[in-house]
Short mmCIF file of C-alpha atoms in Angstrom, two decimals:
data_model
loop_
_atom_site.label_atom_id
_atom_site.label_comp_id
_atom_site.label_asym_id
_atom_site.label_seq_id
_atom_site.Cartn_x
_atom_site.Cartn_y
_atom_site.Cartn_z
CA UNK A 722 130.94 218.05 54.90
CA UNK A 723 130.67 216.55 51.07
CA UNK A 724 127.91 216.09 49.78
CA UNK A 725 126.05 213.04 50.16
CA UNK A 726 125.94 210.46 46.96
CA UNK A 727 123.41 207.62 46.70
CA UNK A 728 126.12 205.18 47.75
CA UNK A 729 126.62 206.99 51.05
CA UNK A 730 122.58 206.69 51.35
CA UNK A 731 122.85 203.30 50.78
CA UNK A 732 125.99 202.49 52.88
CA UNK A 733 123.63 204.25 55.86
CA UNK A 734 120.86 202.17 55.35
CA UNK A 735 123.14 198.81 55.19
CA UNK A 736 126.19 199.52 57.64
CA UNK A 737 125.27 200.91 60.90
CA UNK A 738 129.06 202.74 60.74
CA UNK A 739 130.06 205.28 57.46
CA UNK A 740 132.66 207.69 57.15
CA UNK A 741 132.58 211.48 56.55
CA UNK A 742 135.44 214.31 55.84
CA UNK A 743 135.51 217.59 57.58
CA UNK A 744 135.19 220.79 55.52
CA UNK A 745 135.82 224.17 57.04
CA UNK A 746 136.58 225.82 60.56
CA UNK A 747 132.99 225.95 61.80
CA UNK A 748 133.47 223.09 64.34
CA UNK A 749 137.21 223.95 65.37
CA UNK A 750 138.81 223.37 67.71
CA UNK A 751 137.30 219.89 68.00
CA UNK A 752 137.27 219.10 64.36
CA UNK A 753 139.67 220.83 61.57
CA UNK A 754 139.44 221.08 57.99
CA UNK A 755 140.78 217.37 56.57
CA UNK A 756 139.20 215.02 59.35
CA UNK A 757 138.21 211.87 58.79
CA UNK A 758 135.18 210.61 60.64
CA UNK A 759 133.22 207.42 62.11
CA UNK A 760 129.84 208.42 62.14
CA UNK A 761 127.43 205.99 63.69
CA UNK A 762 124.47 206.25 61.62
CA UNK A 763 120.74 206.43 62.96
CA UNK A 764 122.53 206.88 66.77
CA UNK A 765 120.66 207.84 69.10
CA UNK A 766 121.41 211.84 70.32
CA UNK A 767 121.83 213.59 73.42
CA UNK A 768 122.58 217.17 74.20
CA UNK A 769 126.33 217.49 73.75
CA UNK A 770 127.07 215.26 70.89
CA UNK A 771 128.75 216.01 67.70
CA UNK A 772 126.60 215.30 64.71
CA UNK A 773 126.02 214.81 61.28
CA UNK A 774 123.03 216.43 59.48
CA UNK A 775 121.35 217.12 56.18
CA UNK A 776 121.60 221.22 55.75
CA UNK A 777 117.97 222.30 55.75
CA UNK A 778 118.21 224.30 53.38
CA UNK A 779 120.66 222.41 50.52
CA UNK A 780 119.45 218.54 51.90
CA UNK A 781 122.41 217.22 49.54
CA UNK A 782 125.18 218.42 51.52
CA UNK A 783 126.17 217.11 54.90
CA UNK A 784 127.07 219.21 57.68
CA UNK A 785 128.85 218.62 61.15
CA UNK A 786 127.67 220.18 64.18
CA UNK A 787 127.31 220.28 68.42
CA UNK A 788 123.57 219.05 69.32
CA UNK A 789 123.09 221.70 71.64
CA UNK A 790 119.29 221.34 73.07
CA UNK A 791 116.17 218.97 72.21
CA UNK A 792 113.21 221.62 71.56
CA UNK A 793 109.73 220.46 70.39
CA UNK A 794 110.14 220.46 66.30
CA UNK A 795 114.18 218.96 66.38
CA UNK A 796 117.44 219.93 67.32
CA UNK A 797 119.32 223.46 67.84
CA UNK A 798 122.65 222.56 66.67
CA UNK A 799 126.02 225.05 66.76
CA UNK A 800 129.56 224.98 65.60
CA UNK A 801 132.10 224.81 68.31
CA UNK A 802 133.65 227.73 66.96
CA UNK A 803 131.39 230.76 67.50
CA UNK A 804 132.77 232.97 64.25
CA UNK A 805 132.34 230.91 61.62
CA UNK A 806 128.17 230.38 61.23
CA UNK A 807 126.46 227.94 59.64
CA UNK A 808 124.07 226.42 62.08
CA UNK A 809 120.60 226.91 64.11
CA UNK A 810 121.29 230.69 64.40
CA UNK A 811 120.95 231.08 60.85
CA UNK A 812 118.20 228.09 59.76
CA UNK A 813 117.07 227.43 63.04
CA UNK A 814 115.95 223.97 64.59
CA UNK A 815 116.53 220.84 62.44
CA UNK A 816 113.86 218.56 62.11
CA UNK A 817 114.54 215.28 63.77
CA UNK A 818 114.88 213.64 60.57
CA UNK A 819 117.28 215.82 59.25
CA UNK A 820 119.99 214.24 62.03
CA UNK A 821 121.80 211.67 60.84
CA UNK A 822 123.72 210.22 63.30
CA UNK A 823 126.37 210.71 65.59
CA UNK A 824 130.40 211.48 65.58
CA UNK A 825 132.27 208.23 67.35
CA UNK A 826 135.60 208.61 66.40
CA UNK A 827 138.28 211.37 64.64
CA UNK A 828 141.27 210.92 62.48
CA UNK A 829 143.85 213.47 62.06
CA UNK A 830 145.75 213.12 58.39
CA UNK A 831 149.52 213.74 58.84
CA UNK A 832 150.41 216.63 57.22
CA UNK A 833 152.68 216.75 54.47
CA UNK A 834 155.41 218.89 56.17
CA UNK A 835 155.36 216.41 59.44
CA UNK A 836 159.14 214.83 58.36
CA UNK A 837 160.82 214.97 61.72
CA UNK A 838 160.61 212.17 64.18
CA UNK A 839 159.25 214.19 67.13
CA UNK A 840 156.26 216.10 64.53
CA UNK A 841 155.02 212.32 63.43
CA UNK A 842 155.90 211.03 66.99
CA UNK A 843 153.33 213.77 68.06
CA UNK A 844 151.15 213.30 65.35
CA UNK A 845 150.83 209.62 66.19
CA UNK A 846 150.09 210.20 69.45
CA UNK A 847 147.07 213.00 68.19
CA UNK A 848 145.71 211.82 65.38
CA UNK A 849 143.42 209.30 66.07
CA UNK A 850 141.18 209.91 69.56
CA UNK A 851 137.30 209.24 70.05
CA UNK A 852 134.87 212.23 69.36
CA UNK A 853 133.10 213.00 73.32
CA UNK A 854 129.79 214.63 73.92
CA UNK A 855 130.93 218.00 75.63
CA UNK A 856 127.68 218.20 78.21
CA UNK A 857 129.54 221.34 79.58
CA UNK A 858 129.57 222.62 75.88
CA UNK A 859 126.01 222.47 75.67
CA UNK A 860 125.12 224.24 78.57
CA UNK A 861 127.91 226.65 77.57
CA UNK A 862 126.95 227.06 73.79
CA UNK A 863 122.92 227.55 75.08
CA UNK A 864 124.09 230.02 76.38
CA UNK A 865 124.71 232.29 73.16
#
């Protein structure tokens, strides 16, 4: 995710909607690298839901991630896809205030090589689509 600028803190505080860009595979194959998304700021979260957080550990960078399971001190929180890292099994549970809000919607960029009528016919159809809580996800992902 990029890291967060004092107009983006503002924005949150303002605007109960803000936008973020995905960076990196941890979250494929429900996000990829280049997303755009409508994060609803201050949301309340349940187990399943797509996220945005402040990184524990670097609170200047965003991250994206699965809300997995409430525990007592915050939330564990996991990348959809299990090879790339980055979340509660390597800085553990995020403090409450550390979750920013939640994912609402995702848009796809068209790709520069998308020139024939059936790629941006099926890129239209694709590339913009609302961003679900997976409650089957969770239970699968607690799992790990």
């Amino acid at each position: 995710m990029p890291e967060l600028s004092q107009e983006t803190e503002r924005r949150g505080a303002v605007l109960p909607f803000g936008l973020a860009e995905v960076t990196g595979p941890s979250m494929v194959p429900t996000l990829r690298h280049g997303d755009q998304l409508v994060v609803r700021w201050g949301a309340r979260i349940r187990p399943g839901d797509v996220v945005v957080l402040r990184h524990p550990f670097q609170q200047d960078l965003l991250v994206v991630k699965r809300a997995v399971e409430r525990r007592e001190v915050g939330w564990w929180v996991l990348g959809d896809n299990p090879y790339a890292g980055g979340d509660s099994t390597d800085y553990g549970t995020v403090p409450d205030e550390l979750v920013l809000g939640r994912v609402r919607f995702r848009y796809r960029p068209p790709k520069p090589d998308q020139r024939s009528p059936f790629a941006a016919l099926r890129w239209a159809l694709s590339a913009a689509r609302p961003v679900l809580s997976d409650r089957s996800a969770s239970r699968r992902l607690r799992a790990r």
